Tab-separated table of N, CA and C in Angstrom:
chain	number	residue	atom	x	y	z
A	1	MET	N	4.896	-31.316	-6.521
A	1	MET	CA	3.973	-32.441	-6.454
A	1	MET	C	4.662	-33.678	-7.009
A	2	SER	N	4.355	-34.778	-6.459
A	2	SER	CA	4.916	-36.019	-6.983
A	2	SER	C	3.849	-36.747	-7.770
A	3	LYS	N	4.281	-37.744	-8.542
A	3	LYS	CA	3.321	-38.524	-9.322
A	3	LYS	C	2.334	-39.249	-8.414
A	4	ALA	N	2.793	-39.563	-7.211
A	4	ALA	CA	1.905	-40.257	-6.285
A	4	ALA	C	0.738	-39.361	-5.876
A	5	LEU	N	0.988	-38.036	-5.784
A	5	LEU	CA	-0.082	-37.117	-5.410
A	5	LEU	C	-0.977	-36.781	-6.587
A	6	ASN	N	-0.396	-36.635	-7.775
A	6	ASN	CA	-1.179	-36.313	-8.956
A	6	ASN	C	-0.533	-36.983	-10.160
A	7	PRO	N	-1.053	-38.116	-10.625
A	7	PRO	CA	-0.423	-38.863	-11.713
A	7	PRO	C	-0.505	-38.142	-13.061
A	8	HIS	N	-1.309	-37.084	-13.166
A	8	HIS	CA	-1.479	-36.379	-14.435
A	8	HIS	C	-0.414	-35.314	-14.674
A	9	LEU	N	0.392	-34.991	-13.664
A	9	LEU	CA	1.426	-33.969	-13.801
A	9	LEU	C	2.796	-34.618	-13.811
A	10	PRO	N	3.729	-34.070	-14.616
A	10	PRO	CA	5.098	-34.612	-14.589
A	10	PRO	C	5.705	-34.481	-13.200
A	11	HIS	N	6.613	-35.361	-12.866
A	11	HIS	CA	7.235	-35.381	-11.545
A	11	HIS	C	7.944	-34.074	-11.230
A	12	SER	N	8.550	-33.429	-12.219
A	12	SER	CA	9.331	-32.219	-11.966
A	12	SER	C	8.466	-30.973	-11.808
A	13	LEU	N	7.163	-31.054	-12.027
A	13	LEU	CA	6.282	-29.898	-11.924
A	13	LEU	C	5.875	-29.687	-10.465
A	14	THR	N	6.335	-28.613	-9.863
A	14	THR	CA	6.036	-28.314	-8.469
A	14	THR	C	5.248	-27.020	-8.381
A	15	ARG	N	4.793	-26.705	-7.193
A	15	ARG	CA	4.052	-25.458	-6.974
A	15	ARG	C	4.905	-24.252	-7.362
A	16	ARG	N	6.208	-24.313	-7.073
A	16	ARG	CA	7.103	-23.218	-7.416
A	16	ARG	C	7.133	-23.024	-8.930
A	17	HIS	N	7.211	-24.124	-9.691
A	17	HIS	CA	7.207	-24.034	-11.147
A	17	HIS	C	5.875	-23.478	-11.651
A	18	LEU	N	4.793	-23.922	-11.056
A	18	LEU	CA	3.473	-23.419	-11.449
A	18	LEU	C	3.369	-21.918	-11.212
A	19	MET	N	3.825	-21.468	-10.039
A	19	MET	CA	3.748	-20.046	-9.712
A	19	MET	C	4.636	-19.229	-10.640
A	20	ALA	N	5.855	-19.719	-10.916
A	20	ALA	CA	6.779	-18.998	-11.794
A	20	ALA	C	6.214	-18.912	-13.205
A	21	GLY	N	5.652	-19.995	-13.694
A	21	GLY	CA	5.061	-19.991	-15.035
A	21	GLY	C	3.860	-19.069	-15.124
A	22	ALA	N	3.032	-19.068	-14.105
A	22	ALA	CA	1.861	-18.192	-14.096
A	22	ALA	C	2.282	-16.735	-14.059
A	23	ALA	N	3.322	-16.423	-13.259
A	23	ALA	CA	3.798	-15.042	-13.168
A	23	ALA	C	4.376	-14.579	-14.496
A	24	ALA	N	5.092	-15.462	-15.192
A	24	ALA	CA	5.722	-15.097	-16.464
A	24	ALA	C	4.686	-14.824	-17.552
A	25	THR	N	3.583	-15.562	-17.520
A	25	THR	CA	2.572	-15.387	-18.566
A	25	THR	C	1.475	-14.421	-18.167
A	26	GLY	N	1.480	-13.991	-16.922
A	26	GLY	CA	0.428	-13.098	-16.445
A	26	GLY	C	-0.869	-13.830	-16.159
A	27	ALA	N	-0.821	-15.141	-16.111
A	27	ALA	CA	-2.016	-15.943	-15.866
A	27	ALA	C	-2.388	-15.911	-14.393
A	28	VAL	N	-3.638	-16.135	-14.129
A	28	VAL	CA	-4.117	-16.261	-12.762
A	28	VAL	C	-4.180	-17.739	-12.451
A	29	LEU	N	-3.464	-18.147	-11.441
A	29	LEU	CA	-3.369	-19.550	-11.085
A	29	LEU	C	-4.417	-19.890	-10.037
A	30	ALA	N	-5.156	-20.941	-10.254
A	30	ALA	CA	-6.212	-21.338	-9.331
A	30	ALA	C	-5.689	-22.379	-8.356
A	31	LEU	N	-4.958	-21.896	-7.358
A	31	LEU	CA	-4.503	-22.763	-6.267
A	31	LEU	C	-5.331	-22.438	-5.042
A	32	PRO	N	-5.476	-23.354	-4.102
A	32	PRO	CA	-6.189	-23.032	-2.867
A	32	PRO	C	-5.547	-21.837	-2.169
A	33	ALA	N	-6.333	-21.087	-1.439
A	33	ALA	CA	-5.849	-19.888	-0.752
A	33	ALA	C	-4.672	-20.208	0.163
A	34	THR	N	-4.705	-21.371	0.822
A	34	THR	CA	-3.601	-21.715	1.717
A	34	THR	C	-2.317	-21.926	0.938
A	35	ALA	N	-2.414	-22.494	-0.272
A	35	ALA	CA	-1.225	-22.682	-1.098
A	35	ALA	C	-0.668	-21.338	-1.540
A	36	LEU	N	-1.549	-20.416	-1.910
A	36	LEU	CA	-1.099	-19.088	-2.304
A	36	LEU	C	-0.435	-18.382	-1.134
A	37	ALA	N	-0.997	-18.520	0.047
A	37	ALA	CA	-0.422	-17.879	1.226
A	37	ALA	C	0.943	-18.484	1.540
A	38	GLN	N	1.074	-19.804	1.399
A	38	GLN	CA	2.342	-20.455	1.677
A	38	GLN	C	3.397	-20.091	0.644
A	39	THR	N	2.987	-19.843	-0.599
A	39	THR	CA	3.924	-19.499	-1.652
A	39	THR	C	4.442	-18.087	-1.483
A	40	ALA	N	3.652	-17.220	-0.866
A	40	ALA	CA	4.069	-15.845	-0.631
A	40	ALA	C	5.127	-15.828	0.467
A	41	THR	N	5.532	-14.642	0.876
A	41	THR	CA	6.558	-14.534	1.910
A	41	THR	C	6.094	-15.212	3.183
A	42	LYS	N	7.029	-15.718	3.923
A	42	LYS	CA	6.701	-16.451	5.140
A	42	LYS	C	6.265	-15.533	6.271
A	43	THR	N	6.610	-14.237	6.207
A	43	THR	CA	6.278	-13.331	7.303
A	43	THR	C	4.947	-12.633	7.103
A	44	ALA	N	4.466	-12.530	5.882
A	44	ALA	CA	3.224	-11.797	5.631
A	44	ALA	C	2.107	-12.762	5.293
A	45	ILE	N	0.946	-12.497	5.850
A	45	ILE	CA	-0.238	-13.276	5.520
A	45	ILE	C	-0.939	-12.549	4.390
A	46	VAL	N	-1.283	-13.284	3.336
A	46	VAL	CA	-1.897	-12.669	2.161
A	46	VAL	C	-3.207	-13.351	1.840
A	47	GLY	N	-3.934	-12.757	0.897
A	47	GLY	CA	-5.172	-13.360	0.422
A	47	GLY	C	-6.270	-13.301	1.464
A	48	PRO	N	-7.096	-14.337	1.503
A	48	PRO	CA	-8.241	-14.321	2.409
A	48	PRO	C	-7.867	-14.388	3.887
A	49	LEU	N	-6.607	-14.697	4.206
A	49	LEU	CA	-6.180	-14.746	5.598
A	49	LEU	C	-5.572	-13.435	6.074
A	50	ALA	N	-5.517	-12.433	5.221
A	50	ALA	CA	-4.887	-11.159	5.566
A	50	ALA	C	-5.707	-10.409	6.604
A	51	PRO	N	-5.028	-9.675	7.497
A	51	PRO	CA	-5.745	-8.841	8.471
A	51	PRO	C	-6.605	-7.801	7.761
A	52	ASN	N	-7.652	-7.362	8.439
A	52	ASN	CA	-8.553	-6.371	7.864
A	52	ASN	C	-8.655	-5.182	8.824
A	53	PRO	N	-7.622	-4.313	8.849
A	53	PRO	CA	-7.619	-3.204	9.806
A	53	PRO	C	-8.749	-2.210	9.582
A	54	VAL	N	-9.195	-2.055	8.355
A	54	VAL	CA	-10.305	-1.133	8.065
A	54	VAL	C	-11.578	-1.623	8.744
A	55	GLU	N	-11.868	-2.911	8.621
A	55	GLU	CA	-13.066	-3.486	9.248
A	55	GLU	C	-12.967	-3.422	10.767
A	56	PHE	N	-11.761	-3.666	11.305
A	56	PHE	CA	-11.557	-3.589	12.755
A	56	PHE	C	-11.885	-2.179	13.262
A	57	LYS	N	-11.288	-1.164	12.645
A	57	LYS	CA	-11.519	0.224	13.067
A	57	LYS	C	-12.987	0.624	12.910
A	58	LYS	N	-13.606	0.193	11.822
A	58	LYS	CA	-15.017	0.505	11.573
A	58	LYS	C	-15.906	-0.101	12.667
A	59	THR	N	-15.650	-1.343	13.030
A	59	THR	CA	-16.440	-2.015	14.062
A	59	THR	C	-16.267	-1.335	15.411
A	60	VAL	N	-15.030	-0.972	15.754
A	60	VAL	CA	-14.764	-0.283	17.023
A	60	VAL	C	-15.495	1.057	17.053
A	61	GLN	N	-15.399	1.831	15.977
A	61	GLN	CA	-16.047	3.148	15.929
A	61	GLN	C	-17.566	3.028	16.013
A	62	GLN	N	-18.134	2.057	15.319
A	62	GLN	CA	-19.587	1.848	15.379
A	62	GLN	C	-20.030	1.499	16.797
A	63	PHE	N	-19.256	0.659	17.469
A	63	PHE	CA	-19.634	0.252	18.820
A	63	PHE	C	-19.481	1.407	19.803
A	64	LEU	N	-18.382	2.161	19.682
A	64	LEU	CA	-18.133	3.288	20.584
A	64	LEU	C	-19.119	4.426	20.372
A	65	GLY	N	-19.419	4.736	19.120
A	65	GLY	CA	-20.244	5.906	18.854
A	65	GLY	C	-19.534	7.142	19.372
A	66	SER	N	-20.206	7.918	20.191
A	66	SER	CA	-19.590	9.128	20.754
A	66	SER	C	-19.074	8.901	22.180
A	67	ALA	N	-19.215	7.678	22.684
A	67	ALA	CA	-18.788	7.375	24.064
A	67	ALA	C	-17.271	7.343	24.183
A	68	LYS	N	-16.806	7.741	25.350
A	68	LYS	CA	-15.380	7.651	25.671
A	68	LYS	C	-15.142	6.286	26.315
A	69	PRO	N	-14.207	5.486	25.762
A	69	PRO	CA	-13.982	4.150	26.329
A	69	PRO	C	-13.366	4.213	27.733
A	70	LEU	N	-13.871	3.365	28.621
A	70	LEU	CA	-13.369	3.267	29.994
A	70	LEU	C	-12.637	1.937	30.155
A	71	SER	N	-11.441	1.995	30.717
A	71	SER	CA	-10.635	0.781	30.826
A	71	SER	C	-10.900	-0.013	32.109
A	72	GLU	N	-11.812	0.445	32.947
A	72	GLU	CA	-12.150	-0.298	34.163
A	72	GLU	C	-13.593	-0.785	34.090
A	73	GLY	N	-13.839	-1.935	34.684
A	73	GLY	CA	-15.193	-2.458	34.752
A	73	GLY	C	-15.439	-3.659	33.854
A	74	LEU	N	-14.476	-3.987	32.980
A	74	LEU	CA	-14.610	-5.156	32.113
A	74	LEU	C	-13.371	-6.025	32.284
A	75	GLN	N	-13.608	-7.268	32.656
A	75	GLN	CA	-12.515	-8.223	32.860
A	75	GLN	C	-12.439	-9.134	31.643
A	76	LEU	N	-11.254	-9.235	31.066
A	76	LEU	CA	-11.025	-10.111	29.921
A	76	LEU	C	-10.037	-11.184	30.332
A	77	ASP	N	-10.422	-12.432	30.162
A	77	ASP	CA	-9.578	-13.556	30.542
A	77	ASP	C	-9.236	-14.354	29.287
A	78	VAL	N	-7.974	-14.216	28.835
A	78	VAL	CA	-7.476	-14.927	27.660
A	78	VAL	C	-6.057	-15.381	27.985
A	79	ALA	N	-5.705	-16.584	27.597
A	79	ALA	CA	-4.343	-17.069	27.810
A	79	ALA	C	-3.363	-16.257	26.967
A	80	VAL	N	-2.192	-16.008	27.495
A	80	VAL	CA	-1.168	-15.258	26.773
A	80	VAL	C	-0.609	-16.083	25.612
A	81	LEU	N	-0.585	-17.407	25.772
A	81	LEU	CA	-0.110	-18.309	24.722
A	81	LEU	C	-1.256	-19.235	24.321
A	82	ALA	N	-1.605	-19.212	23.035
A	82	ALA	CA	-2.694	-20.050	22.531
A	82	ALA	C	-2.144	-21.405	22.120
A	83	ASP	N	-2.495	-22.446	22.877
A	83	ASP	CA	-2.061	-23.805	22.545
A	83	ASP	C	-2.731	-24.299	21.268
A	84	ASN	N	-4.006	-23.959	21.110
A	84	ASN	CA	-4.774	-24.369	19.939
A	84	ASN	C	-5.393	-23.127	19.314
A	85	PRO	N	-4.780	-22.548	18.281
A	85	PRO	CA	-5.295	-21.304	17.701
A	85	PRO	C	-6.654	-21.460	17.024
A	86	SER	N	-7.110	-22.676	16.813
A	86	SER	CA	-8.428	-22.890	16.224
A	86	SER	C	-9.552	-22.726	17.240
A	87	ALA	N	-9.226	-22.752	18.526
A	87	ALA	CA	-10.249	-22.637	19.568
A	87	ALA	C	-9.633	-22.024	20.824
A	88	VAL	N	-9.411	-20.715	20.791
A	88	VAL	CA	-8.803	-20.008	21.922
A	88	VAL	C	-9.912	-19.581	22.882
A	89	PRO	N	-9.869	-20.037	24.143
A	89	PRO	CA	-10.914	-19.654	25.092
A	89	PRO	C	-10.790	-18.180	25.492
A	90	VAL	N	-11.912	-17.487	25.424
A	90	VAL	CA	-11.989	-16.071	25.789
A	90	VAL	C	-13.170	-15.903	26.728
A	91	LYS	N	-12.939	-15.223	27.857
A	91	LYS	CA	-14.024	-14.951	28.796
A	91	LYS	C	-14.050	-13.455	29.070
A	92	ALA	N	-15.213	-12.855	28.897
A	92	ALA	CA	-15.405	-11.433	29.184
A	92	ALA	C	-16.485	-11.307	30.247
A	93	LYS	N	-16.233	-10.446	31.243
A	93	LYS	CA	-17.181	-10.293	32.345
A	93	LYS	C	-17.201	-8.839	32.800
A	94	VAL	N	-18.406	-8.281	32.893
A	94	VAL	CA	-18.573	-6.935	33.435
A	94	VAL	C	-18.494	-7.051	34.946
A	95	THR	N	-17.586	-6.273	35.547
A	95	THR	CA	-17.394	-6.352	37.000
A	95	THR	C	-18.141	-5.243	37.738
A	96	LEU	N	-18.754	-4.326	37.004
A	96	LEU	CA	-19.567	-3.283	37.644
A	96	LEU	C	-20.854	-3.901	38.179
A	97	PRO	N	-21.454	-3.303	39.193
A	97	PRO	CA	-22.728	-3.831	39.707
A	97	PRO	C	-23.834	-3.747	38.640
A	98	ILE	N	-24.607	-4.808	38.524
A	98	ILE	CA	-25.739	-4.851	37.598
A	98	ILE	C	-27.005	-4.551	38.402
A	99	THR	N	-27.720	-3.507	37.994
A	99	THR	CA	-28.959	-3.118	38.683
A	99	THR	C	-30.082	-2.976	37.662
A	100	ASP	N	-31.295	-2.692	38.162
A	100	ASP	CA	-32.421	-2.476	37.261
A	100	ASP	C	-32.246	-1.206	36.430
A	101	GLU	N	-31.448	-0.266	36.922
A	101	GLU	CA	-31.218	0.991	36.212
A	101	GLU	C	-29.972	0.935	35.329
A	102	GLU	N	-29.006	0.111	35.671
A	102	GLU	CA	-27.735	0.039	34.941
A	102	GLU	C	-27.322	-1.417	34.738
A	103	TRP	N	-27.322	-1.848	33.490
A	103	TRP	CA	-26.904	-3.198	33.147
A	103	TRP	C	-26.159	-3.164	31.817
A	104	CYS	N	-25.509	-4.261	31.509
A	104	CYS	CA	-24.783	-4.379	30.245
A	104	CYS	C	-25.764	-4.780	29.153
A	105	GLU	N	-25.796	-3.986	28.090
A	105	GLU	CA	-26.679	-4.297	26.967
A	105	GLU	C	-26.015	-5.220	25.947
A	106	GLU	N	-24.683	-5.068	25.791
A	106	GLU	CA	-24.016	-5.828	24.734
A	106	GLU	C	-22.516	-5.945	25.004
A	107	ILE	N	-21.961	-7.103	24.660
A	107	ILE	CA	-20.515	-7.333	24.695
A	107	ILE	C	-20.107	-7.819	23.321
A	108	ILE	N	-18.999	-7.269	22.801
A	108	ILE	CA	-18.417	-7.793	21.572
A	108	ILE	C	-16.968	-8.183	21.843
A	109	VAL	N	-16.502	-9.179	21.099
A	109	VAL	CA	-15.116	-9.626	21.177
A	109	VAL	C	-14.529	-9.492	19.774
A	110	LEU	N	-13.360	-8.841	19.692
A	110	LEU	CA	-12.705	-8.596	18.409
A	110	LEU	C	-11.306	-9.193	18.404
A	111	ALA	N	-10.925	-9.796	17.292
A	111	ALA	CA	-9.552	-10.268	17.071
A	111	ALA	C	-8.946	-9.306	16.051
A	112	GLU	N	-8.069	-8.452	16.521
A	112	GLU	CA	-7.570	-7.315	15.746
A	112	GLU	C	-7.007	-7.678	14.374
A	113	LEU	N	-6.290	-8.786	14.243
A	113	LEU	CA	-5.634	-9.130	12.987
A	113	LEU	C	-6.283	-10.286	12.231
A	114	ASN	N	-7.481	-10.672	12.607
A	114	ASN	CA	-8.194	-11.695	11.856
A	114	ASN	C	-8.804	-11.087	10.596
A	115	PRO	N	-9.041	-11.906	9.567
A	115	PRO	CA	-9.690	-11.390	8.359
A	115	PRO	C	-11.091	-10.840	8.648
A	116	SER	N	-11.809	-11.461	9.567
A	116	SER	CA	-13.099	-10.968	10.056
A	116	SER	C	-12.912	-10.680	11.543
A	117	PRO	N	-12.658	-9.413	11.903
A	117	PRO	CA	-12.289	-9.094	13.289
A	117	PRO	C	-13.374	-9.375	14.330
A	118	LEU	N	-14.651	-9.182	13.992
A	118	LEU	CA	-15.727	-9.405	14.968
A	118	LEU	C	-15.929	-10.900	15.145
A	119	THR	N	-15.544	-11.415	16.312
A	119	THR	CA	-15.651	-12.855	16.553
A	119	THR	C	-16.905	-13.230	17.323
A	120	CYS	N	-17.474	-12.269	18.066
A	120	CYS	CA	-18.615	-12.598	18.918
A	120	CYS	C	-19.382	-11.332	19.288
A	121	ARG	N	-20.704	-11.410	19.278
A	121	ARG	CA	-21.568	-10.316	19.730
A	121	ARG	C	-22.654	-10.944	20.608
A	122	LEU	N	-22.730	-10.473	21.865
A	122	LEU	CA	-23.700	-11.015	22.819
A	122	LEU	C	-24.551	-9.873	23.363
A	123	ARG	N	-25.851	-10.079	23.423
A	123	ARG	CA	-26.765	-9.057	23.942
A	123	ARG	C	-27.407	-9.553	25.231
A	124	PHE	N	-27.641	-8.592	26.137
A	124	PHE	CA	-28.187	-8.908	27.457
A	124	PHE	C	-29.380	-8.011	27.751
A	125	THR	N	-30.173	-8.421	28.725
A	125	THR	CA	-31.278	-7.602	29.222
A	125	THR	C	-31.073	-7.366	30.707
A	126	ALA	N	-31.915	-6.534	31.279
A	126	ALA	CA	-31.837	-6.267	32.722
A	126	ALA	C	-32.126	-7.542	33.517
A	127	ASP	N	-32.922	-8.434	32.967
A	127	ASP	CA	-33.286	-9.680	33.655
A	127	ASP	C	-32.154	-10.703	33.682
A	128	THR	N	-31.116	-10.497	32.902
A	128	THR	CA	-30.009	-11.451	32.855
A	128	THR	C	-29.328	-11.583	34.204
A	129	GLY	N	-29.181	-10.463	34.918
A	129	GLY	CA	-28.595	-10.495	36.255
A	129	GLY	C	-27.083	-10.441	36.275
A	130	THR	N	-26.432	-10.840	35.208
A	130	THR	CA	-24.978	-10.772	35.093
A	130	THR	C	-24.632	-10.554	33.635
A	131	ALA	N	-23.446	-10.095	33.394
A	131	ALA	CA	-22.995	-9.903	32.015
A	131	ALA	C	-21.629	-10.545	31.872
A	132	GLU	N	-21.654	-11.800	31.492
A	132	GLU	CA	-20.408	-12.510	31.252
A	132	GLU	C	-20.643	-13.571	30.201
A	133	ALA	N	-19.585	-13.871	29.481
A	133	ALA	CA	-19.686	-14.870	28.422
A	133	ALA	C	-18.338	-15.531	28.232
A	134	ALA	N	-18.373	-16.806	27.904
A	134	ALA	CA	-17.166	-17.554	27.579
A	134	ALA	C	-17.362	-18.139	26.187
A	135	VAL	N	-16.437	-17.830	25.297
A	135	VAL	CA	-16.498	-18.309	23.919
A	135	VAL	C	-15.124	-18.817	23.510
A	136	ARG	N	-15.066	-19.477	22.382
A	136	ARG	CA	-13.787	-19.880	21.790
A	136	ARG	C	-13.698	-19.207	20.433
A	137	VAL	N	-12.542	-18.590	20.177
A	137	VAL	CA	-12.352	-17.883	18.911
A	137	VAL	C	-11.185	-18.501	18.148
A	138	ARG	N	-11.224	-18.353	16.854
A	138	ARG	CA	-10.162	-18.833	15.979
A	138	ARG	C	-9.275	-17.644	15.638
A	139	LEU	N	-7.966	-17.810	15.803
A	139	LEU	CA	-7.021	-16.729	15.533
A	139	LEU	C	-6.137	-17.070	14.342
A	140	SER	N	-5.926	-16.089	13.472
A	140	SER	CA	-5.107	-16.306	12.287
A	140	SER	C	-3.626	-16.130	12.565
A	141	GLN	N	-3.278	-15.378	13.625
A	141	GLN	CA	-1.874	-15.106	13.946
A	141	GLN	C	-1.780	-14.493	15.343
A	142	THR	N	-0.564	-14.255	15.806
A	142	THR	CA	-0.348	-13.576	17.072
A	142	THR	C	-0.957	-12.186	16.976
A	143	GLN	N	-1.758	-11.808	17.976
A	143	GLN	CA	-2.474	-10.542	17.907
A	143	GLN	C	-3.074	-10.176	19.250
A	144	THR	N	-3.819	-9.084	19.258
A	144	THR	CA	-4.489	-8.614	20.465
A	144	THR	C	-5.979	-8.890	20.357
A	145	ILE	N	-6.533	-9.449	21.437
A	145	ILE	CA	-7.975	-9.673	21.548
A	145	ILE	C	-8.557	-8.471	22.296
A	146	HIS	N	-9.642	-7.920	21.785
A	146	HIS	CA	-10.313	-6.780	22.408
A	146	HIS	C	-11.728	-7.201	22.809
A	147	ALA	N	-12.172	-6.732	23.964
A	147	ALA	CA	-13.560	-6.920	24.390
A	147	ALA	C	-14.112	-5.534	24.701
A	148	MET	N	-15.366	-5.316	24.322
A	148	MET	CA	-16.032	-4.041	24.585
A	148	MET	C	-17.435	-4.336	25.098
A	149	ALA	N	-17.849	-3.575	26.107
A	149	ALA	CA	-19.186	-3.756	26.692
A	149	ALA	C	-19.894	-2.410	26.726
A	150	ARG	N	-21.129	-2.380	26.236
A	150	ARG	CA	-21.946	-1.161	26.278
A	150	ARG	C	-22.969	-1.289	27.402
A	151	MET	N	-22.939	-0.313	28.301
A	151	MET	CA	-23.871	-0.296	29.425
A	151	MET	C	-25.125	0.486	29.045
A	152	LYS	N	-26.207	0.299	29.796
A	152	LYS	CA	-27.487	0.976	29.553
A	152	LYS	C	-27.315	2.493	29.566
A	153	SER	N	-26.439	3.007	30.418
A	153	SER	CA	-26.220	4.451	30.541
A	153	SER	C	-25.446	5.034	29.358
A	154	GLY	N	-24.913	4.170	28.477
A	154	GLY	CA	-24.128	4.646	27.345
A	154	GLY	C	-22.632	4.497	27.544
A	155	LYS	N	-22.203	4.159	28.767
A	155	LYS	CA	-20.773	3.928	29.011
A	155	LYS	C	-20.306	2.738	28.187
A	156	VAL	N	-19.074	2.827	27.686
A	156	VAL	CA	-18.477	1.703	26.967
A	156	VAL	C	-17.209	1.299	27.704
A	157	LEU	N	-17.175	0.041	28.129
A	157	LEU	CA	-16.039	-0.518	28.849
A	157	LEU	C	-15.176	-1.295	27.862
A	158	VAL	N	-13.857	-1.185	27.994
A	158	VAL	CA	-12.964	-1.883	27.077
A	158	VAL	C	-11.874	-2.625	27.839
A	159	ALA	N	-11.412	-3.710	27.250
A	159	ALA	CA	-10.289	-4.477	27.780
A	159	ALA	C	-9.603	-5.150	26.602
A	160	LYS	N	-8.305	-5.394	26.736
A	160	LYS	CA	-7.582	-6.077	25.674
A	160	LYS	C	-6.464	-6.923	26.256
A	161	GLN	N	-6.066	-7.937	25.486
A	161	GLN	CA	-5.013	-8.857	25.908
A	161	GLN	C	-4.285	-9.366	24.671
A	162	ALA	N	-2.959	-9.281	24.667
A	162	ALA	CA	-2.146	-9.829	23.577
A	162	ALA	C	-2.096	-11.357	23.720
A	163	VAL	N	-2.187	-12.046	22.587
A	163	VAL	CA	-2.149	-13.505	22.570
A	163	VAL	C	-1.104	-13.953	21.543
A	164	THR	N	-0.205	-14.812	21.958
A	164	THR	CA	0.806	-15.356	21.057
A	164	THR	C	0.285	-16.668	20.484
A	165	VAL	N	0.345	-16.788	19.156
A	165	VAL	CA	-0.146	-17.968	18.452
A	165	VAL	C	1.035	-18.675	17.803
A	166	ALA	N	1.123	-19.980	18.001
A	166	ALA	CA	2.229	-20.750	17.423
A	166	ALA	C	2.001	-21.040	15.949
A	167	ALA	N	0.753	-21.338	15.549
A	167	ALA	CA	0.412	-21.638	14.157
A	167	ALA	C	-0.967	-21.057	13.884
A	168	SER	N	-1.235	-20.760	12.638
A	168	SER	CA	-2.500	-20.148	12.259
A	168	SER	C	-3.674	-21.072	12.512
A	169	GLY	N	-4.769	-20.526	13.036
A	169	GLY	CA	-5.984	-21.296	13.255
A	169	GLY	C	-6.939	-21.137	12.095
A	170	CYS	N	-6.806	-20.072	11.312
A	170	CYS	CA	-7.676	-19.835	10.156
A	170	CYS	C	-7.099	-20.549	8.945
A	171	GLY	N	-7.954	-21.102	8.161
A	171	GLY	CA	-7.513	-21.755	6.946
A	171	GLY	C	-6.891	-23.116	7.152
A	172	MET	N	-7.034	-23.669	8.330
A	172	MET	CA	-6.453	-24.985	8.597
A	172	MET	C	-7.344	-26.063	8.044
């Protein structure tokens, strides 16, 4: 930090010095989460931006229940490269015929490596006539987007697409 940013701190006191001093004394340093993440290794995301694989698996299992996932019948449209990781367009559409006896009850969209993997949950009725949704999701890093659709009959349709992110959209 420079005196221009904080006149109360000496010019030579930087974030690195603060972190080193806190580590030496065992103190807990109150820096913003983004500063802590930046101070950590450049390859790993830490703190509140860290992936939550336990929550991801739990959400998938809850949605699937005892159903066997089917890879046909759900179309997922996501760009392979996210220009703006704060608002990545995602479109999910059930391509199976929608009838009075068989319709999509629910679609969820998951970002596998986000701190909160469930990005969207949409519910439908037989009167909807179609099952499709377009949303924008925020991505914390390069990862796979998953979409799952539960049909009235109990079938669960799944689709996924890898998305490359240039910079983090979470914590910006």
